[in-house]
Short mmCIF file of C-alpha atoms and ligand atoms in Angstrom, two decimals:
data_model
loop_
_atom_site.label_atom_id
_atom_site.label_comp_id
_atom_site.label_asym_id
_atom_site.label_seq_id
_atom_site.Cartn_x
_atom_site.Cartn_y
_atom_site.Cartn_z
CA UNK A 1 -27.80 59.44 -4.72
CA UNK A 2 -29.92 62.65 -4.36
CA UNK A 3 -30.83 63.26 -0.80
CA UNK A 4 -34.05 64.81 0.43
CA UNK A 5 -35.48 65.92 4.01
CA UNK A 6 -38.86 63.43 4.59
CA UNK A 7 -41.34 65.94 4.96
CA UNK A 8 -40.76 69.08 6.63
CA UNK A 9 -39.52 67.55 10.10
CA UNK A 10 -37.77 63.86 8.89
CA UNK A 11 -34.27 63.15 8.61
CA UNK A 12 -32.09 63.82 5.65
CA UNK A 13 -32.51 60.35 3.64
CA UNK A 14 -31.09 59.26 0.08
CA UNK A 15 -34.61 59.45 -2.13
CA UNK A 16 -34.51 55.42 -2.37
CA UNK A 17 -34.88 53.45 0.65
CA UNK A 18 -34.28 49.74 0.67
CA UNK A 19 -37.18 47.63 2.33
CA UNK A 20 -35.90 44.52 3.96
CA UNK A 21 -39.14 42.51 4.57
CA UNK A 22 -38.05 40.05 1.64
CA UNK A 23 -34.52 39.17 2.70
CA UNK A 24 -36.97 37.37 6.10
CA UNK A 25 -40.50 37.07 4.86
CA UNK A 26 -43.41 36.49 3.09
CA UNK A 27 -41.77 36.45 -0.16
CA UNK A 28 -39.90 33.23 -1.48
CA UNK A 29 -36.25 33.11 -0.68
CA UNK A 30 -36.61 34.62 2.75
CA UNK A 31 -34.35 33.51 5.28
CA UNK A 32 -32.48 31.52 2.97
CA UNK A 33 -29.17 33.98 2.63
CA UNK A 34 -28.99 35.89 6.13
CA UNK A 35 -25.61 37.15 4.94
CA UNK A 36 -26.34 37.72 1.42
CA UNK A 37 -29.53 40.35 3.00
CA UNK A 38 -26.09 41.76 5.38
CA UNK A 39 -23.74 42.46 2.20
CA UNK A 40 -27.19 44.00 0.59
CA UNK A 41 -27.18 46.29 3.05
CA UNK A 42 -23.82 47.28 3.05
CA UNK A 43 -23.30 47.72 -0.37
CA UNK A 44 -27.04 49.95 0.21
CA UNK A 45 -25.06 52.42 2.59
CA UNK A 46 -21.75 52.60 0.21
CA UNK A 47 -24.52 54.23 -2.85
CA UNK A 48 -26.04 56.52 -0.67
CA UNK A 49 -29.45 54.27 0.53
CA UNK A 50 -29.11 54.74 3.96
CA UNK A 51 -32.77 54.62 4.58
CA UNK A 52 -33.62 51.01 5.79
CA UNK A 53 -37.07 49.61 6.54
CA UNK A 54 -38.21 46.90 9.01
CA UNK A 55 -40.82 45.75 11.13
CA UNK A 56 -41.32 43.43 14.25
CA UNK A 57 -43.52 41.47 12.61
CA UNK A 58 -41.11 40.45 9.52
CA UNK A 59 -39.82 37.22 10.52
CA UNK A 60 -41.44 37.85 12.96
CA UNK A 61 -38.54 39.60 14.60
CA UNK A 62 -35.27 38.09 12.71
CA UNK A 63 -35.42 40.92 9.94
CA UNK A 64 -35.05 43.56 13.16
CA UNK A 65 -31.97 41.27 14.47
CA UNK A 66 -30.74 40.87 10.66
CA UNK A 67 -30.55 44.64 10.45
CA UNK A 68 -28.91 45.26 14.35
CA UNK A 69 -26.03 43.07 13.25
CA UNK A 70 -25.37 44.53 9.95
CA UNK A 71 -25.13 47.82 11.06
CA UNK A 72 -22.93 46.78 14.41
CA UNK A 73 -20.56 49.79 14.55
CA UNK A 74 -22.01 51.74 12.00
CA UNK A 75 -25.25 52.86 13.46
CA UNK A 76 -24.86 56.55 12.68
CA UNK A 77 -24.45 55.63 8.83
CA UNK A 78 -28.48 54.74 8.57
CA UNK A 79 -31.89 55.89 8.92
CA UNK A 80 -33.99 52.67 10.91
CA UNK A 81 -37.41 52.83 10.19
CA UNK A 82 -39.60 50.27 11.76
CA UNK A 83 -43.10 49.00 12.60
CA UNK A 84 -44.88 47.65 15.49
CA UNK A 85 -49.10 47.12 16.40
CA UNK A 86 -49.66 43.86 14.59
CA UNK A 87 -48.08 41.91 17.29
CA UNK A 88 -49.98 42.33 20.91
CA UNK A 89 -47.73 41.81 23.72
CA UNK A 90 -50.36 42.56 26.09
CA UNK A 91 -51.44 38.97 24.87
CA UNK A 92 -48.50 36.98 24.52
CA UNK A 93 -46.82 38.07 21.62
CA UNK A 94 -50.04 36.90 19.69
CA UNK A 95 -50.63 38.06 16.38
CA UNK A 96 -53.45 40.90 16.38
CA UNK A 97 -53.78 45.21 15.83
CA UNK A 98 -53.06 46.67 18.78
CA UNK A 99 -52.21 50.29 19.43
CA UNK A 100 -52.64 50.94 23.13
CA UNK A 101 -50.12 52.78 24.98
CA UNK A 102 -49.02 49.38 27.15
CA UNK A 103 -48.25 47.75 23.98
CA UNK A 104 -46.62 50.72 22.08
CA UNK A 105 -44.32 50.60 25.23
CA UNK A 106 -43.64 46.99 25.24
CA UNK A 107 -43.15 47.09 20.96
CA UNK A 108 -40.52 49.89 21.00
CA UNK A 109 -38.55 47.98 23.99
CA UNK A 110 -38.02 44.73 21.94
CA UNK A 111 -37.33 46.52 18.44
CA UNK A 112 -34.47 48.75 20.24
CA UNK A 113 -32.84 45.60 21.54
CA UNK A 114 -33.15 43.66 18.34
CA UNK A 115 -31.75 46.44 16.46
CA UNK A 116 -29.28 46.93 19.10
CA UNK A 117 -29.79 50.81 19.31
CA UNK A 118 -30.37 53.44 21.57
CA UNK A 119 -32.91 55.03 19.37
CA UNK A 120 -35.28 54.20 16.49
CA UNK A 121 -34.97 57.04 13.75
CA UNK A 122 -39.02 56.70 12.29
CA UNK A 123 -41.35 54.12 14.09
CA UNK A 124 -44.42 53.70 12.23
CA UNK A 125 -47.76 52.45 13.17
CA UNK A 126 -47.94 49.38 10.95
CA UNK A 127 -51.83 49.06 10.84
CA UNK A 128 -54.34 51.01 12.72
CA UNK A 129 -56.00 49.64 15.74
CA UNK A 130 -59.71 50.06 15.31
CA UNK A 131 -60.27 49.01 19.06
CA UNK A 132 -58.06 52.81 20.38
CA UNK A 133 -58.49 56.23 19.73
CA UNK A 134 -55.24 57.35 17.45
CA UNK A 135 -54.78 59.88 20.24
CA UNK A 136 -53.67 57.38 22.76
CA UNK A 137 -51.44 55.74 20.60
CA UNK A 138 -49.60 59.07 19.44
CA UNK A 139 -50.04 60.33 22.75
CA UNK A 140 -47.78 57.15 23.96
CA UNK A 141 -45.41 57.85 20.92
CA UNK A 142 -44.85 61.44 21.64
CA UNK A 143 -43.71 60.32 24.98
CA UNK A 144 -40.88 58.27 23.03
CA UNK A 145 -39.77 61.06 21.49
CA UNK A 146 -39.53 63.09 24.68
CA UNK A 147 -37.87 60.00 26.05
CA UNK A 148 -35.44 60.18 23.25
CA UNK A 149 -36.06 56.18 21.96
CA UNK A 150 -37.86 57.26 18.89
CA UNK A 151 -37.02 60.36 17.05
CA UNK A 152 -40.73 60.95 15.33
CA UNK A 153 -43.54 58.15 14.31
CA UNK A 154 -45.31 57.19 11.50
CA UNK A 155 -48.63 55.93 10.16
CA UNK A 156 -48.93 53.36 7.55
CA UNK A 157 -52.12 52.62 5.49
CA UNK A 158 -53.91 55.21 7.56
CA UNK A 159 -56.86 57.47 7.05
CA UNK A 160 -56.39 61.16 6.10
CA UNK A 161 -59.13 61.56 8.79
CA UNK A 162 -56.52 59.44 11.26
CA UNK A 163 -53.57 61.30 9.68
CA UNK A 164 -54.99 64.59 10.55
CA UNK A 165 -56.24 63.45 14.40
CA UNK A 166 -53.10 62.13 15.22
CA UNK A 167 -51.02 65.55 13.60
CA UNK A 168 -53.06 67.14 15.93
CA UNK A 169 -51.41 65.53 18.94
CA UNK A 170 -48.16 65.29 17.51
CA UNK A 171 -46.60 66.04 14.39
CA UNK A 172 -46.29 62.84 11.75
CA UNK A 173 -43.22 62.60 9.96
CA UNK A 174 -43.98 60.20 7.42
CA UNK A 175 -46.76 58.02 5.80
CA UNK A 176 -46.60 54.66 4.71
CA UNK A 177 -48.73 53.06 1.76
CA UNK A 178 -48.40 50.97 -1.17
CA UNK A 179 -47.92 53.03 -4.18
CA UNK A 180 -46.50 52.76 -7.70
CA UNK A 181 -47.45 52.35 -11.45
CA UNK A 182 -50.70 49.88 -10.31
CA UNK A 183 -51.40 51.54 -7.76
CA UNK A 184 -52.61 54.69 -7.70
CA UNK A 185 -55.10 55.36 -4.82
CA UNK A 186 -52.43 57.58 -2.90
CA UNK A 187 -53.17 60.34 -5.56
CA UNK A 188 -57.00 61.36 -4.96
CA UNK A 189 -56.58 62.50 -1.21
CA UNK A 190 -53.88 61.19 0.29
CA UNK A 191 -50.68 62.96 -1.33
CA UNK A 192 -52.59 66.02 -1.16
CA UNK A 193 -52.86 65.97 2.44
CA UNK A 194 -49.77 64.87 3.32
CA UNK A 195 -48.25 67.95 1.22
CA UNK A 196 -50.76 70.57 3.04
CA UNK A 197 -49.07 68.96 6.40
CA UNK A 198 -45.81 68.76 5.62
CA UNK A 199 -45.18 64.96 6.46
CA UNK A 200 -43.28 63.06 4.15
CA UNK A 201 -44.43 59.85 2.00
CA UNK A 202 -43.10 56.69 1.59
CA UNK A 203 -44.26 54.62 -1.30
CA UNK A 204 -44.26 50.76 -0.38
CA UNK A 205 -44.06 47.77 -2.74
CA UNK A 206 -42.90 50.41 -5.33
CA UNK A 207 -42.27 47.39 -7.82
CA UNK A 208 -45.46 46.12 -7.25
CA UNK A 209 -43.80 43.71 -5.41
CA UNK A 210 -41.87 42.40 -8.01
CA UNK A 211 -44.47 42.30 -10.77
CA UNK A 212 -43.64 45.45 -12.89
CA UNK A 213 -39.99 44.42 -13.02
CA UNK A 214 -41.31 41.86 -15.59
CA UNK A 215 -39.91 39.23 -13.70
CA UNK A 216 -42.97 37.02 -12.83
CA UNK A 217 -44.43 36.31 -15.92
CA UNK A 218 -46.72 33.26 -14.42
CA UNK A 219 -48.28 32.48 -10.92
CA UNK A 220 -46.68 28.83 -11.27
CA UNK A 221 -43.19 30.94 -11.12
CA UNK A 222 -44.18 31.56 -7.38
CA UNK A 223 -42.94 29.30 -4.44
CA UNK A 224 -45.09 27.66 -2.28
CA UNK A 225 -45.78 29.70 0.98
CA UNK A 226 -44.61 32.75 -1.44
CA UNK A 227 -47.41 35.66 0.28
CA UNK A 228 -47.88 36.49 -3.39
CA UNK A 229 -49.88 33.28 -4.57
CA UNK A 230 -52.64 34.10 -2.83
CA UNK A 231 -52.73 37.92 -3.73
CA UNK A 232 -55.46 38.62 -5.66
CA UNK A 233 -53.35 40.47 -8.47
CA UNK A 234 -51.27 37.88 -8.85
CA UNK A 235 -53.49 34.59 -8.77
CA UNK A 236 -54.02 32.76 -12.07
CA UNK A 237 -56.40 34.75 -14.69
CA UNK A 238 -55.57 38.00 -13.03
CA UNK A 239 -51.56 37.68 -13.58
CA UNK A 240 -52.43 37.21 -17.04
CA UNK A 241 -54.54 40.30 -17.30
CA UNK A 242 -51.98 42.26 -15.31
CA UNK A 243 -49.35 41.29 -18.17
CA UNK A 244 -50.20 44.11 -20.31
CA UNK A 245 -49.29 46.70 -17.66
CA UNK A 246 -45.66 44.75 -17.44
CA UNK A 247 -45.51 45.22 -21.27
CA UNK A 248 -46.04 48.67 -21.41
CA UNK A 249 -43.61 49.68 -19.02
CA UNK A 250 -41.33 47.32 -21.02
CA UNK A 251 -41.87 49.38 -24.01
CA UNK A 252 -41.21 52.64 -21.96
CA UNK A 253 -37.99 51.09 -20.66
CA UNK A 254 -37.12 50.01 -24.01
CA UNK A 255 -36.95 53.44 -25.45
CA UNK A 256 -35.31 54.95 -22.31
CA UNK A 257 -32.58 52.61 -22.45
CA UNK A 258 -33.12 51.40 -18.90
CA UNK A 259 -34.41 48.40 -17.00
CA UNK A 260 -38.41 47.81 -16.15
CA UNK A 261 -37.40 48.49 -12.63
CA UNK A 262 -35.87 51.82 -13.18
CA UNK A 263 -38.58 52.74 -14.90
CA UNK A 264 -41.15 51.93 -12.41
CA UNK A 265 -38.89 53.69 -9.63
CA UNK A 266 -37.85 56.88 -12.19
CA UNK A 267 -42.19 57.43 -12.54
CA UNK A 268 -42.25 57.58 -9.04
CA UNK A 269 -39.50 59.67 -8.32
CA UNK A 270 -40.67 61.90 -10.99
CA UNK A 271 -43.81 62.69 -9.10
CA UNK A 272 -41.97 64.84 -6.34
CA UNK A 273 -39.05 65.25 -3.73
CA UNK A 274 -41.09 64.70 -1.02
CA UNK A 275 -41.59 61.11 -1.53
CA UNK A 276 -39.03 58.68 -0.51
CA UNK A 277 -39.85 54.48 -2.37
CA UNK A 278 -38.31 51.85 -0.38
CA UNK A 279 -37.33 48.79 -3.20
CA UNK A 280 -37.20 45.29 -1.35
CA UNK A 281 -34.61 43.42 -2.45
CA UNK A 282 -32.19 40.60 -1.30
CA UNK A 283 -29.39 41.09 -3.54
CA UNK A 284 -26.92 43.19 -4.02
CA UNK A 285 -27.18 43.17 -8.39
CA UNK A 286 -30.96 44.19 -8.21
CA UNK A 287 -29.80 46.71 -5.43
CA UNK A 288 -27.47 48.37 -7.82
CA UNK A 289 -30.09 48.24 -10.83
CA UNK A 290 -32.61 49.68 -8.32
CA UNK A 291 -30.39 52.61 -7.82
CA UNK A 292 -29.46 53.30 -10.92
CA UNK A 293 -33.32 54.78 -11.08
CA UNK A 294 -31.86 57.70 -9.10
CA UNK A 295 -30.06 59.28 -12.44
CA UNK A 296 -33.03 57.95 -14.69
CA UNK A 297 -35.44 60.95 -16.14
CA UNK A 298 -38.18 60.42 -18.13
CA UNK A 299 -39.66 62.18 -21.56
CA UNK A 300 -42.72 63.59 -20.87
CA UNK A 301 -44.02 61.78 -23.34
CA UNK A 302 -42.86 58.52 -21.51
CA UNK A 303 -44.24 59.99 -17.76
CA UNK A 304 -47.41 60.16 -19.91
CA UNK A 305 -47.94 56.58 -21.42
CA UNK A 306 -46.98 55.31 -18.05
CA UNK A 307 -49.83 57.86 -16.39
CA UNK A 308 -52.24 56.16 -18.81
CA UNK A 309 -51.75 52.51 -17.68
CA UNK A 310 -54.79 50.64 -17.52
CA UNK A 311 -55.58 49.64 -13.68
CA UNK A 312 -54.88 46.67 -12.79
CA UNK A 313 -57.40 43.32 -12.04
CA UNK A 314 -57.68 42.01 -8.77
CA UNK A 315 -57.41 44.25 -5.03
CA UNK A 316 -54.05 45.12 -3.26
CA UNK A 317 -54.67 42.17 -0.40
CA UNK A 318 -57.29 39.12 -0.27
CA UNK A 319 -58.08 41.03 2.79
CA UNK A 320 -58.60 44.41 2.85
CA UNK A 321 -60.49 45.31 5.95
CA UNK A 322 -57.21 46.43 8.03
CA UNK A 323 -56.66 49.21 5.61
CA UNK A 324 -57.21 52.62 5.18
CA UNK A 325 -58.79 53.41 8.78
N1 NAP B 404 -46.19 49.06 5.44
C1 NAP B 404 -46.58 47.93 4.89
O1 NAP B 404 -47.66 47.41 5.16
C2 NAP B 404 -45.67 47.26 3.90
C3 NAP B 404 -46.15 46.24 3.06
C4 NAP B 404 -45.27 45.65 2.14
C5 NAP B 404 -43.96 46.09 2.05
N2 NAP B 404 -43.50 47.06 2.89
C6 NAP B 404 -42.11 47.55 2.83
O2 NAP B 404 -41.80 47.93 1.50
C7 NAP B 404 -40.65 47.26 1.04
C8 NAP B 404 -40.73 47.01 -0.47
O3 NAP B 404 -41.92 46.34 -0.81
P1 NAP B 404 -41.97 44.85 -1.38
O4 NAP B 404 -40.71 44.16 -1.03
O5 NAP B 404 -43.27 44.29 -0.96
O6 NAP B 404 -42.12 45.05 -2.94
P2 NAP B 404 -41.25 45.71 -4.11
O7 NAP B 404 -40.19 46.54 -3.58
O8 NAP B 404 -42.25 46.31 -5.01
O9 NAP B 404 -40.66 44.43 -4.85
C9 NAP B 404 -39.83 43.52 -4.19
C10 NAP B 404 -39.75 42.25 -5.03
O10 NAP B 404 -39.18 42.55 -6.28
C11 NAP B 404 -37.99 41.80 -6.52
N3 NAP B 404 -37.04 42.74 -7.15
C12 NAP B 404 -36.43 43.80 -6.60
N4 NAP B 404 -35.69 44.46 -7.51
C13 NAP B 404 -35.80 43.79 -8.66
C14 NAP B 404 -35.27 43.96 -9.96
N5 NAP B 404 -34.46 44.99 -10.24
N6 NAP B 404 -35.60 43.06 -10.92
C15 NAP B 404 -36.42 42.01 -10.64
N7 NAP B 404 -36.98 41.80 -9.43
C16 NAP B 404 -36.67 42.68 -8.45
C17 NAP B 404 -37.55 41.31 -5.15
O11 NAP B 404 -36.94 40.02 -5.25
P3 NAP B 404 -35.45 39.73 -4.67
O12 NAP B 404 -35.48 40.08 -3.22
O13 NAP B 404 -35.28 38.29 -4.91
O14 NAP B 404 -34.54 40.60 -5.47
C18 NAP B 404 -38.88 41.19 -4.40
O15 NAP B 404 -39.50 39.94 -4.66
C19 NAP B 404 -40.61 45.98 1.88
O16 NAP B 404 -39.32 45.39 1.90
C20 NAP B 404 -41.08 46.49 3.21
O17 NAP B 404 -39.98 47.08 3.91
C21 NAP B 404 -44.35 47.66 3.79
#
């Protein structure tokens, strides 16, 4: 696995990531194969993926324990990112944005223990807080670095206008956001800015949460409870719609003599070293597929039938009012 630096001041990380928010939620399947999520994650530091993302609020909390016990007594072999300000425990653990200092303080306490570390390699602001000034937030973070229990923050789904106020209190070492072959948004101003700044970028949902792998073919397909029914690009009439995007990069993968998947993850590598995709998976065959991106290069020609994909129907979230502030 090629390695890169995440931005100018991350940590040395293999270019794919593995997210883990599917082995414990949202997505059908979760919690069903605790172990099964372990061995991924093994096998995921054997290749070279030794950059692991979690959150507090996946499970809420079990994917954080999931990921303490599989790396018991091999801390040093991975890079833990993780999330916290969706949860407010100034309020009782109740679900909610929150980004003041108290709870920052409170967040990174529980996510140590659960991960059973001393220190949390990149801890990202999951959503921003519209209620405090980014300021105080990254003015709380910075004194986790100092304090040694975080070793930089993040921001994910942020504003460049937050990105740049909270640089200016403390350097950001990475950025979160959903991006891949539907969806495009981080290129107008985000990349861009990141780049001038030097903080690395981490591409969520890089399969379009499954979708471009060709593997959901029909809304039906989706468990009950599965977050995805109710996603606006996946509902029935937009799926449908969304089908021709799957069968393009079919056709690219076809003549590349690789998978969907490795397609969708080779376009995104392609578009430069300083961008790190985190693949969710739960298993340890579609970990090794998902890999196998790493050595996949693309015609030009190919890079450019993908770049001309048709958008896709529907919005990212039913909801979209927590993002991008
Ligand atoms: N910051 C945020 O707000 C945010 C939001 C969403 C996600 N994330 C992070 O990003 C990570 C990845 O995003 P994601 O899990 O939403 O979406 P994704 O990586 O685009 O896709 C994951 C889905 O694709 C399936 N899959 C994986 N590899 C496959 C393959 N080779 N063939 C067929 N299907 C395959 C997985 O199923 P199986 O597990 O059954 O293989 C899972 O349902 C998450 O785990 C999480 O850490 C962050």
């Amino acid at each position: 696995m090629k390695t890169i630096r995440l931005g100018s001041r991350g940590p040395q990380i293999g270019r794919l990531g593995l997210g883990l928010m599917g082995i414990s939620a949202f997505y059908a399947g979760a919690r069903e194969d605790d172990e099964g999520g372990i061995r991924t994650i093994h096998r995921a530091l054997e290749l070279g993926v030794n950059f692991l993302d979690t959150a507090e609020i996946y499970g809420p909390y079990v994917n954080e324990e999931l990921l303490g016990r599989a790396l018991a007594g091999r801390r040093d072999d991975a890079v833990i990112a993780t999330k916290f300000g969706t949860i407010r425990h100034t309020a009782g653990d109740a679900p909610g944005l929150d980004g003041s200092p108290e709870n920052v303080r409170l967040s990174v306490e529980g996510s140590l223990r659960r991960l059973n570390t001393d220190r949390i390699d990149l801890y990202y602001q999951h959503r921003m807080d519209p209620d405090t000034p980014i300021e105080e937030t990254v003015g709380a973070l910075a004194e986790l670095v100092k304090e040694g229990k975080i070793l930089g923050y993040g921001l994910s789904e942020a504003a460049v206008s937050t990105i740049r106020r909270a640089h200016a209190v403390h350097p950001v070492t990475a950025v979160q956001t959903e991006y891949s072959l539907w969806t495009r948004d981080p290129e107008a101003e985000l990349l861009p800015a990141l780049r001038e700044l030097g903080i690395g970028f981490v591409p969520y949902s890089p399969l379009g949460r499954g979708f471009l792998t060709g593997a959901i073919r029909s809304t039906d397909q989706l468990a009950e409870g599965d977050f995805r029914r109710s996603n606006p690009r996946f509902v029935d009439g937009a799926l449908q719609q969304n089908l021709r995007i799957v069968e393009a990069v079919e056709a690219v993968a076809a003549d590349a003599g690789a998978t969907p998947a490795q397609v969708a993850l080779a376009w995104l590598l392609a578009q430069g070293d300083d961008i790190a995709p985190i693949p969710g998976t739960r298993r340890v065959e579609r970990l090794e597929e998902n890999v196998a991106a790493d050595a996949v290069v693309l015609t030009a020609e190919q890079r450019a039938r993908l770049d001309a994909l048709a958008a896709p129907v529907g919005d990212r979230y039913a909801d979209m009012t927590p993002l991008g502030r």
